[in-house]
XYZ file of C-alpha atoms in Angstrom:
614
model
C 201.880 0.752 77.877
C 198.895 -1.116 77.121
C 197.328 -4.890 78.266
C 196.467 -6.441 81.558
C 198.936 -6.904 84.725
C 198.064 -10.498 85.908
C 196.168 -11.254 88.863
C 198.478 -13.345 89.790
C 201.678 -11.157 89.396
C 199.860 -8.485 91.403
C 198.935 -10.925 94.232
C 202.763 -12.051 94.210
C 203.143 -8.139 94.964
C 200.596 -7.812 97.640
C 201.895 -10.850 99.502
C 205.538 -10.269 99.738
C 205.000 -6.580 100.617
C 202.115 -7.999 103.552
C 204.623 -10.163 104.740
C 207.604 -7.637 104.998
C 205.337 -5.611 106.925
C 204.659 -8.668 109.160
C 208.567 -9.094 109.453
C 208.416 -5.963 111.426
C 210.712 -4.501 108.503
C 211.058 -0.509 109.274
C 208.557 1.602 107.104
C 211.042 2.763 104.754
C 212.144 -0.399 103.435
C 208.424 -1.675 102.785
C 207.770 1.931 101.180
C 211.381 1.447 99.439
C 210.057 -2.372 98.252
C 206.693 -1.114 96.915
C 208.169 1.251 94.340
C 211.027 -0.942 93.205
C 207.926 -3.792 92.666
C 205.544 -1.214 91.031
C 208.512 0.244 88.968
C 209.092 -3.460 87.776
C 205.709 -3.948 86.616
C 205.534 -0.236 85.115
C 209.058 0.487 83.384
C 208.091 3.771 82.379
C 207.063 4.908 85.924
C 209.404 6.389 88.512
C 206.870 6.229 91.944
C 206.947 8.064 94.859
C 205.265 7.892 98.448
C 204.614 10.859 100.445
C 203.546 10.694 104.308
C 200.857 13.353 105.104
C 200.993 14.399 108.664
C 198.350 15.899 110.833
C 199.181 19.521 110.352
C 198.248 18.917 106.265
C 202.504 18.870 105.630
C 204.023 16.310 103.499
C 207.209 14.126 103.865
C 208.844 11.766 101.636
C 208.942 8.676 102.315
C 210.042 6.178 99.326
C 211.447 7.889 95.865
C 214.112 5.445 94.870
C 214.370 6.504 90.983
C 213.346 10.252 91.847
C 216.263 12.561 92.313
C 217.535 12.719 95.833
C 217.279 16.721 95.679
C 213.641 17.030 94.103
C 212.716 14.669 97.398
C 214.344 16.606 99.396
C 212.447 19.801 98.026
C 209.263 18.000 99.102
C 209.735 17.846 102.529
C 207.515 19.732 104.854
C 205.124 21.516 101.579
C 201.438 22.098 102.648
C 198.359 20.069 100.793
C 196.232 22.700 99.570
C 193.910 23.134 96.387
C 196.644 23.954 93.906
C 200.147 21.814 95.543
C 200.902 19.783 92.682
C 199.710 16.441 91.930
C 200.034 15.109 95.735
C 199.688 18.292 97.487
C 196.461 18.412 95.740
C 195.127 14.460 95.868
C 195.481 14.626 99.447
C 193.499 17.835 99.658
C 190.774 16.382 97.486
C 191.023 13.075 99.076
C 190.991 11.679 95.096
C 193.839 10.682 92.761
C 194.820 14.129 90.226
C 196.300 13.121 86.665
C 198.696 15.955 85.413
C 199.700 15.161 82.046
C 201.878 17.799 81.540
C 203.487 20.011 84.475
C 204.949 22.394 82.512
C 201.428 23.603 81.931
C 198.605 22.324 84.154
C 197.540 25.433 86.688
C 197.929 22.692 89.749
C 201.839 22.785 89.496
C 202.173 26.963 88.812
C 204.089 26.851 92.254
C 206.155 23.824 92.276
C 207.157 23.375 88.519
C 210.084 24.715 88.892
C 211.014 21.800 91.254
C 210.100 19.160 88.782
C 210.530 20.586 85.059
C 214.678 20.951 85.525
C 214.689 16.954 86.279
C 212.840 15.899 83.433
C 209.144 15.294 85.282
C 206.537 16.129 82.941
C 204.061 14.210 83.797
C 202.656 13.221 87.784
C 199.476 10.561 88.128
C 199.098 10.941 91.758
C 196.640 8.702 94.144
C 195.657 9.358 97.997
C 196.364 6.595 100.631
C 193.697 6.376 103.297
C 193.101 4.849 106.669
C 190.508 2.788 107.433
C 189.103 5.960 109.500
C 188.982 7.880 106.404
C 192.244 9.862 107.265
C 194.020 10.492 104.196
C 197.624 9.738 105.241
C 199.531 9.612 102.459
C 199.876 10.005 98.695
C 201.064 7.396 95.999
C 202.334 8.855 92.853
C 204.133 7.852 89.056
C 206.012 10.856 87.609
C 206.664 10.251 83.851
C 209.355 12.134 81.596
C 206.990 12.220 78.527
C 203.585 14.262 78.476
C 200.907 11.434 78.961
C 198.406 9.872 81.835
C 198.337 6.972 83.310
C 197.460 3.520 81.076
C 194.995 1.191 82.479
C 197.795 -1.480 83.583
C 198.962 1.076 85.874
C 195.926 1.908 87.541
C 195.526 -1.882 88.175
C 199.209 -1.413 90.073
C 198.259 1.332 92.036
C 195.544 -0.045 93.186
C 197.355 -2.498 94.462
C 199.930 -0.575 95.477
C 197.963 2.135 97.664
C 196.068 -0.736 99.094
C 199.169 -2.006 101.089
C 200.648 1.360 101.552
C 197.735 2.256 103.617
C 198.356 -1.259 105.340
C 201.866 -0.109 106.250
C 201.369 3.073 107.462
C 198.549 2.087 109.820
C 200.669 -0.399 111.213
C 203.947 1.775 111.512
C 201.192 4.144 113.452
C 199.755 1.425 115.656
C 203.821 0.494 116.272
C 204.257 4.178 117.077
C 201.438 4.408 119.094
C 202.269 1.286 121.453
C 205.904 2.619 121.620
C 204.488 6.077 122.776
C 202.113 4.437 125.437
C 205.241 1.903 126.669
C 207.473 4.926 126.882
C 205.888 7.980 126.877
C 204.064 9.926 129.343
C 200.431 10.485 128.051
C 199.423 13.646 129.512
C 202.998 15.602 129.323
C 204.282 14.043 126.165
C 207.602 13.377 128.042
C 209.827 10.014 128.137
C 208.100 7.819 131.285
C 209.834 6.252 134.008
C 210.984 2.851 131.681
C 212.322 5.374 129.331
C 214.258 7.587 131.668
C 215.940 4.507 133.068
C 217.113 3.308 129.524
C 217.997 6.632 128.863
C 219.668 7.811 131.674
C 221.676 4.338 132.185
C 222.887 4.798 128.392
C 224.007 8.281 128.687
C 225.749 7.207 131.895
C 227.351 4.546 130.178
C 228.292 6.808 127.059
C 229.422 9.932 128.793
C 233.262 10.863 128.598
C 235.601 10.328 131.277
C 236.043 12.465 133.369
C 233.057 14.176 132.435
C 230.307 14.863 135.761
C 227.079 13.294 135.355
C 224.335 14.994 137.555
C 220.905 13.220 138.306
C 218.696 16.136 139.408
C 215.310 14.641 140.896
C 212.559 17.189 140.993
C 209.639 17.081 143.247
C 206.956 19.644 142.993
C 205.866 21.702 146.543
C 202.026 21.828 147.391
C 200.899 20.016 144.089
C 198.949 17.776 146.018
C 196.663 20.141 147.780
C 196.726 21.826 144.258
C 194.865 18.630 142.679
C 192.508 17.760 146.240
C 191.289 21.620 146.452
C 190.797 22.260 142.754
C 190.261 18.906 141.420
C 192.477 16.005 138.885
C 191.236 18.043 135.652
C 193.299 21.472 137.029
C 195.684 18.724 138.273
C 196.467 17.524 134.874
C 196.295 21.079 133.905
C 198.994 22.075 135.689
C 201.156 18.737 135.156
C 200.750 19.580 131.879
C 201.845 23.409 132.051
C 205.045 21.827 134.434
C 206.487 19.986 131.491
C 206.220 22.729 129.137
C 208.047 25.142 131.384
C 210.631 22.900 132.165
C 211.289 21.455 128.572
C 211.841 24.936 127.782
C 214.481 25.561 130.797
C 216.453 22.579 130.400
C 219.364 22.485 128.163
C 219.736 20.572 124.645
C 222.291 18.120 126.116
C 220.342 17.578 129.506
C 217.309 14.267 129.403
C 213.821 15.412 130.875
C 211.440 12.688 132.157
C 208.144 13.134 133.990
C 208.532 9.806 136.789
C 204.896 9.480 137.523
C 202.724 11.756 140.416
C 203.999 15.591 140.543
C 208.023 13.400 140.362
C 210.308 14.843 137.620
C 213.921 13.997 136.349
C 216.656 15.827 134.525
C 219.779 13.570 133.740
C 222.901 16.063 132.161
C 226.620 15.613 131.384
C 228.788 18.578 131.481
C 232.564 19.255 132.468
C 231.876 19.966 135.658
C 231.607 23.236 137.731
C 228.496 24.896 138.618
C 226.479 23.040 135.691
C 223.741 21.451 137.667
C 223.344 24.112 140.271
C 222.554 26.469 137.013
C 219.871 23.816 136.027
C 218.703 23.380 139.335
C 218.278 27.163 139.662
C 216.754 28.044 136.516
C 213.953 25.022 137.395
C 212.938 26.781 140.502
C 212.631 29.871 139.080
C 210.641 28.469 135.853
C 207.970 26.648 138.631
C 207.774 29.704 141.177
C 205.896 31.483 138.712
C 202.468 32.015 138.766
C 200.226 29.432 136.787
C 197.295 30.289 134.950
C 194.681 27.144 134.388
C 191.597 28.114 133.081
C 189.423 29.353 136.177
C 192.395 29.104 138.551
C 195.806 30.661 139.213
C 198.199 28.207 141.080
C 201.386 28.715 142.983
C 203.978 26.135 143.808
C 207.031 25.815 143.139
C 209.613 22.866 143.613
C 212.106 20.730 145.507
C 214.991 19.877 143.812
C 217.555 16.601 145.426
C 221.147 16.261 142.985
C 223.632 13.751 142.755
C 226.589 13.930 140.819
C 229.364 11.471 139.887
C 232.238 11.200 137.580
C 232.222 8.717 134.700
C 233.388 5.965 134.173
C 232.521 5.788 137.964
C 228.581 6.031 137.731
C 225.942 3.619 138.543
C 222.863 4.531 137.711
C 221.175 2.698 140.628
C 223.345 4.273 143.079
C 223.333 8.004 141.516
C 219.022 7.566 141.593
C 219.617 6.251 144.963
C 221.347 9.833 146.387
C 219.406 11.720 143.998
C 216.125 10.771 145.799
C 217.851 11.083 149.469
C 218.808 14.373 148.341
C 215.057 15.360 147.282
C 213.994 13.955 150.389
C 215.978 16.470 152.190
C 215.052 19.728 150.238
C 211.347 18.730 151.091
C 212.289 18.040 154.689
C 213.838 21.570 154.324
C 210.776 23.179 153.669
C 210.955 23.121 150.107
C 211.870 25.584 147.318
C 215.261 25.128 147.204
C 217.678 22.348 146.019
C 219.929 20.118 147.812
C 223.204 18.251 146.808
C 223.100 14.564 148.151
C 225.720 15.034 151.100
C 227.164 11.460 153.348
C 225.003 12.541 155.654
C 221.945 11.804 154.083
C 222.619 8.178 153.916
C 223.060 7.573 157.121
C 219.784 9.705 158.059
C 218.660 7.069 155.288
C 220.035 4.756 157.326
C 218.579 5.929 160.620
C 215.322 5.926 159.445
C 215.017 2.445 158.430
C 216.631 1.125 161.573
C 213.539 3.255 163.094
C 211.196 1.545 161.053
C 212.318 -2.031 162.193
C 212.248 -0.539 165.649
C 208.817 0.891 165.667
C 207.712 -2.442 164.603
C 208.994 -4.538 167.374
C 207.882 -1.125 169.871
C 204.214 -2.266 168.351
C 204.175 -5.516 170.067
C 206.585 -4.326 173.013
C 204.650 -2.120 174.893
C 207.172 0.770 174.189
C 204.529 3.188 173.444
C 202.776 5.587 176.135
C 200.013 8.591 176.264
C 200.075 11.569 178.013
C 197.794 13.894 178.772
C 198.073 18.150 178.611
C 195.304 19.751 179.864
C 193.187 22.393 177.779
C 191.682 25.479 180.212
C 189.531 28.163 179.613
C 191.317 31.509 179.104
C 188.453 33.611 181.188
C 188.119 31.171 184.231
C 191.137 28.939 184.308
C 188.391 25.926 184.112
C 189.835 22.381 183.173
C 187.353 22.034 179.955
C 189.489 19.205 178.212
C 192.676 17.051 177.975
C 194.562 16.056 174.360
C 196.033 12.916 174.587
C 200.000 12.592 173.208
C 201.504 9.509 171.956
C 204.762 9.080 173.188
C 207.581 6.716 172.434
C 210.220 5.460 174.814
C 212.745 3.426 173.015
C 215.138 1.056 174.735
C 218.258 2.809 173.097
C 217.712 6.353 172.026
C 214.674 7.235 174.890
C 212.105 9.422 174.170
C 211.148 9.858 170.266
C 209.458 12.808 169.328
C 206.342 11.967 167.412
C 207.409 14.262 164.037
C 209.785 11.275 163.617
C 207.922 8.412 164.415
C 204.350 9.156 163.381
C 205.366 9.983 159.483
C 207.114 6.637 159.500
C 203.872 4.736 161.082
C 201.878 6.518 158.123
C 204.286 5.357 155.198
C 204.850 1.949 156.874
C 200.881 1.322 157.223
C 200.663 0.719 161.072
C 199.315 4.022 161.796
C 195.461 2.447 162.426
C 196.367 -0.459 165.026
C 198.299 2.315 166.734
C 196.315 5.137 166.533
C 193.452 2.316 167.943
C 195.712 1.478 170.073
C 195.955 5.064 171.823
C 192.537 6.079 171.570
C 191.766 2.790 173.611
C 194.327 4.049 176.170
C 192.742 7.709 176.073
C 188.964 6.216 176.720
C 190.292 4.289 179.665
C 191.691 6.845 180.903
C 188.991 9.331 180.535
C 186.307 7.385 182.195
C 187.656 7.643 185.678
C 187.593 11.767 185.125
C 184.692 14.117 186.551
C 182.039 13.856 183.590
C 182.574 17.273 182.334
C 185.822 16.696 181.216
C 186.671 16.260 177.416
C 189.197 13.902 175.760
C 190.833 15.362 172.990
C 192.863 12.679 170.635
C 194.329 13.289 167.479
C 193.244 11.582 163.609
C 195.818 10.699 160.974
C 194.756 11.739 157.780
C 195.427 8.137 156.316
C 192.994 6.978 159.241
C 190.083 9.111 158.131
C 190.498 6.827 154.946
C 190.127 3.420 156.650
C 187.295 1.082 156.525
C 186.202 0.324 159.502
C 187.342 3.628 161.681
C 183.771 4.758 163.136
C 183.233 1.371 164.375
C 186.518 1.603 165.910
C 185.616 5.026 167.626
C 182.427 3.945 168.680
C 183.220 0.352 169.832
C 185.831 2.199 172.216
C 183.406 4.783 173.871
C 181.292 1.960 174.514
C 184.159 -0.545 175.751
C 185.140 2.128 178.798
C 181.656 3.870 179.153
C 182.756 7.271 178.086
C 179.562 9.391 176.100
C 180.278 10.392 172.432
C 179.809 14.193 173.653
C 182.998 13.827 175.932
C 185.032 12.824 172.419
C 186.835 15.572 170.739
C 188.493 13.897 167.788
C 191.433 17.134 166.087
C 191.807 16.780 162.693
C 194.760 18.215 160.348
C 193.591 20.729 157.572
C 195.426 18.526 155.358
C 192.855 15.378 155.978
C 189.949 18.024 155.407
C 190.972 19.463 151.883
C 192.134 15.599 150.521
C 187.509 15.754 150.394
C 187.835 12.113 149.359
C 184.947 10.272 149.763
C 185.869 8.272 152.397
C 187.049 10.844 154.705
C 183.212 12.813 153.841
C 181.956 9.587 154.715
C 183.927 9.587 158.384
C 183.150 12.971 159.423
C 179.481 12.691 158.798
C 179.029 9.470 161.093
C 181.251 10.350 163.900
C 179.420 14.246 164.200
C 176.183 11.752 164.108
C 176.906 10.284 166.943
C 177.755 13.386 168.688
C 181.637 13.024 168.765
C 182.872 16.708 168.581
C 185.539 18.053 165.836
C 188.477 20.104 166.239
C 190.928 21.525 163.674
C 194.312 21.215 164.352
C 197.134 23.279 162.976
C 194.659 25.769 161.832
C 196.295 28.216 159.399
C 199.326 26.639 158.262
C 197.245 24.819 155.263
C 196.213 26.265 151.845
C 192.507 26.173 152.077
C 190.826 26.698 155.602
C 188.347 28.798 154.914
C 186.945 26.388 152.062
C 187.455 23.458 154.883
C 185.422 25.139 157.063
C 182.509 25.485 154.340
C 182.885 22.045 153.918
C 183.505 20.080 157.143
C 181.407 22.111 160.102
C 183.984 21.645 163.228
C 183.391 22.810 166.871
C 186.570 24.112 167.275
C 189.353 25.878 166.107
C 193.173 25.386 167.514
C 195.705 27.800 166.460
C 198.944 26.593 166.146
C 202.229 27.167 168.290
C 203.879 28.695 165.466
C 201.807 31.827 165.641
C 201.528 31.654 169.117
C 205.443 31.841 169.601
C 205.607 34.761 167.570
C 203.146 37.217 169.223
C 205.162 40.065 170.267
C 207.748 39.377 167.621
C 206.105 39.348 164.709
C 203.023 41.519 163.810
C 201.573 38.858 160.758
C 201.468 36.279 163.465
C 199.330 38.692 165.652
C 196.907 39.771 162.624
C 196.690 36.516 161.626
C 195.463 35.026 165.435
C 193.086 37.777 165.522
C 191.858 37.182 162.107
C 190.857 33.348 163.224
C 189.471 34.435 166.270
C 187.389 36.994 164.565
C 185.924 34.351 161.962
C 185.770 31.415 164.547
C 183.395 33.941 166.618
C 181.231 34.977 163.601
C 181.214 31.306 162.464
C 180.235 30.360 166.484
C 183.176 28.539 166.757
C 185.152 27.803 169.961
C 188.988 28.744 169.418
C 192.407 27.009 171.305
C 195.349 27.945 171.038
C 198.388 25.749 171.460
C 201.915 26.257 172.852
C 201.263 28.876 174.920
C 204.828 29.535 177.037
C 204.299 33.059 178.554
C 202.018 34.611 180.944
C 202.401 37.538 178.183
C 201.158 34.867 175.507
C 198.503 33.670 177.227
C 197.198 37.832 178.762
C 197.201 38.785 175.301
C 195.246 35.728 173.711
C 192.739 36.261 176.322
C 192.134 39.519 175.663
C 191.535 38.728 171.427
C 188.394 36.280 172.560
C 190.557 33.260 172.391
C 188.527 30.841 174.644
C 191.222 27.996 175.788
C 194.663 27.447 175.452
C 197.135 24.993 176.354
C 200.950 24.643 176.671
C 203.703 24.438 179.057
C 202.487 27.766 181.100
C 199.081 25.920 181.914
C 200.670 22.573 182.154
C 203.227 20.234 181.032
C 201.810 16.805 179.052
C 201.193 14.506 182.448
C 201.234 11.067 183.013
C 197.852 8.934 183.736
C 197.756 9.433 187.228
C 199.102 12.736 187.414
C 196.338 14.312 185.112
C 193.749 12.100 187.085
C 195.383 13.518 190.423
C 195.059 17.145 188.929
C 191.737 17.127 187.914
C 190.392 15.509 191.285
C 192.075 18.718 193.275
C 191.820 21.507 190.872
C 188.432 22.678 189.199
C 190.364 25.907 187.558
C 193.721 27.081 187.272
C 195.127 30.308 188.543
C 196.286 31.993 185.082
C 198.705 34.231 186.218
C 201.616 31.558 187.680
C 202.681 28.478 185.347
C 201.982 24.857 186.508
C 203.617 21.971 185.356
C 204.596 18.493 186.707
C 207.055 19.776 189.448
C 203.979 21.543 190.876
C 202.466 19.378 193.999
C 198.550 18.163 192.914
């Protein structure tokens, strides 16, 4: 074939293939298009187009007048220095004439795949990106012995010019779809994926056939990423979605939801099918993980839902699904929980609460109480904690586990934590001067603008000294170290406001808190407390803080103490204060102002509470 392709004929080319791709035609039919053009122009040509993928493997793409099976032969074959015409151009990154395969050293491997169909000859030429990846190859095979004429080359040209046009725009299509539905650091379908998903699979599945939803929630992750940082956090996402795409079966759908939220969607015939998923998950996660520097533990909580189809709604299956994670977590965690009626009308109970802690805001519903804090050794009235209580209208007294997690998630945890530090300051200044105030932080306070103003502007409102101000603090608003709650601490111990740590030992990083946030004082919580005498961890474990809170010249409290046994035996460890019911019950304003005008100490050895005449 000899002459000159005219410009005009090859523009014709490069404009209806440019405009295909702009059609948003699949990649296939504009590779398909290509060869049936440059065929057209070059009768004695049969063309190919290989895709070169990152790992150096080649697929085909567009072969229309190459035999199906010698395509097919192609797929997955490494580049390398001696793969053939293609193999070879996309090693080089340069086009390789082979005039005759039968012969030429480049094909010693791979004519056996071409010689029985009549391919004697392969011109191949590389297709790269505007990066300089070489992503593809563009090749004529000929069944005579010869090289390319210059015609051709003027096609190919042409023709690898708009291949590489394609194929960076399939990519950039690929690349937007992974972003829209894709989760970027597990590789998993995202939430707008799962729901398309799930709701199709729902819609699809057999009838009769169970679908389960099983909604999985990781344990401790959280204190996992604030300890050890969002790097090990992603880590350890990361490591999650490997270990449970490897757990879940080939029929099930896994989807990372966002945050330390998973979601496995499966069909079966019924029977113990998601309980057998749900168990093999929890096993997968309670394994140790190893993350570069660290090792983490922590397992999962697991809420399932199942329905029948046709009778699913996706909506409503999510809906139980979630209630039913709420309530493994709520169970401590580890374990997995079928959504039961039950859980919607808790569901239902605790929204009611919400619309009723609102109004309670604004109706005066809410209280404090005071428990005083004594020292072990003399009985001495050192402090008092002040306890928000709730009295509502229908249900009476709601404990503050119930109420105070719903003020967090509902955001009206500041105006009524304000609110009750105002009513502990008041109450405070008409106490002897030696007396502490004790009053509790919400982690999600520590975070707000605005909150050492708030502490200060109260002292100063009802005349109480910063040194009279103990402010307890959870472990879990210590290790969060976000720069706002550094920020907090640092001001409020400026002023001279002391700092206690509550719940002390039921976290996952005290010792680090302690390196971190210098306190004044350590309380130990009722948990342990309750068990000395039954259990001997709890015991070690008291003695262990006592120990470090004395090297660390610390004072220690420790809460819920209910026995003169309790209470003996703490003040024989070092402990130096203690509250709970055996010292005194939580008293109202003028009781505790009653108690500590009459009584400088209290006699250890018999319990006192609100029955007792002050």
């Amino acid at each position: 074939m000899t002459g000159i392709v005219s410009v005009e004929l090859l523009q014709r080319l490069q404009n209806e293939i440019l405009e295909t791709i702009a059609r948003g035609a699949p990649l296939t039919t504009i590779a398909n298009l290509v060869c049936e053009r440059a065929e057209g122009l070059a009768p004695a040509a049969l063309c190919s187009i290989l895709t070169v993928d990152t790992e150096g493997c080649v697929h085909p793409l567009a072969g229309p007048s190459l035999p199906p099976v010698y395509c097919a032969l192609l797929e997955g074959l490494r580049i390398g220095p001696r793969a053939g015409s293609c193999g070879t151009a996309a090693y080089r990154g340069e086009p390789v004439e082979v005039s005759d395969i039968e012969t030429d050293p480049l094909w010693a491997d791979y004519r056996s795949l071409a010689v029985p169909h009549g391919l004697l000859a392969c011109w191949s030429s590389p297709i790269r990106a505007r990066d300089g990846r070489i992503v593809g190859t563009f090749a004529f095979y000929y069944r005579d012995r010869r090289g390319p004429a210059d015609v051709e080359r003027q096609i190919v040209e042409t023709c690898v010019h708009v291949c590489a046009i394609a194929i960076e725009h399939d990519e950039a299509h690929a690349r937007i779809h992974q972003l829209a539905y894709y989760d970027t650091l597990t590789g998993l379908p995202n939430r707008s994926r799962f729901q398309d998903r799930a709701a199709a699979m729902l819609a699809n599945a057999a009838r009769g056939s169970n679908v389960s939803l099983l909604h999985v929630g990781l344990d401790h992750f959280k204190s996992i990423n604030d300890t050890l940082g969002h790097g090990t956090g992603d880590q350890l996402l990361a490591a999650v979605a490997k270990r449970l795409a490897t757990c879940t079966g080939a029929a099930a759908f896994l989807a990372r939801l966002g945050g330390d939220e998973f979601a496995i969607v499966c069909v079966s015939a019924g029977g113990r099918a998601p309980i057998v998923q749900a168990e093999r998950v929890l096993a997968a996660l309670d394994a140790p993980f190893e993350l570069d520097e660290h090792v983490a533990t922590i397992g999962a909580s697991i809420g399932i839902a199942t329905a029948e189809a046709p009778l699913v709604d996706f909506d409503e299956l999510w809906r139980r699904a979630d209630m039913a994670l709420d309530a493994a977590k709520r169970q401590g965690g580890g374990v997995h929980r079928f959504f039961g009626a039950e859980m919607d009308v808790a569901m239902q109970l605790r929204r009611k609460l919400k619309q009723d802690l609102r109004a309670a805001l604004a109706g005066g519903e809410f209280s404090v109480v005071y428990q005083p804090i004594a020292a072990l050794e003399t009985g001495a009235l050192v402090s008092v904690e002040a306890l928000l209580r709730w009295n509502h209208p229908l249900r009476g007294s709601v404990s503050p586990s119930e109420f105070i997690p719903i003020a967090e998630e509902m955001g009206a945890i500041g105006v009524l934590g304000e609110w009750a530090l105002n009513e502990a300051c008041a109450a405070a200044a008409t106490w002897p001067r030696e007396i502490r105030i004790a009053v509790n932080l919400s982690p999600l306070q520590l975070k707000q603008s605005g909150l050492v103003l708030d502490v200060v502007g109260a002292l100063n409102r009802h005349g109480v000294e910063p040194s009279r101000l103990e402010l307890e603090i959870t472990e879990s608003a210590l290790i969060a170290e976000s720069a706002a709650t550094r920020a907090a601490l640092r001001e409020l111990r400026a002023v001279g406001i002391q700092l206690s740590l509550d719940d002390f030992g039921t976290g996952y990083s005290s010792l680090r808190s302690l390196r971190a946030f210098p306190v004044d004082k350590i309380k130990i919580d009722k948990s342990f407390v309750g068990d000395i005498g039954r259990k001997a961890d709890s015991a070690a474990i008291i003695r262990a803080v006592i120990g470090l809170a004395h090297d660390l010249g610390l004072k220690t409290a420790a809460e819920g103490i209910e026995t003169e046994g309790q209470l003996q035996w703490l003040a024989l460890q070092g402990c130096t204060q203690g509250q709970g019911h055996f010292i005194s019950e939580p008293l109202r304003r003028d009781e505790i102002r009653a108690l500590l005008d009459t009584f400088e100490a209290i006699p250890l050895t018999t319990p006192h509470g609100r029955s007792r005449p002050v």
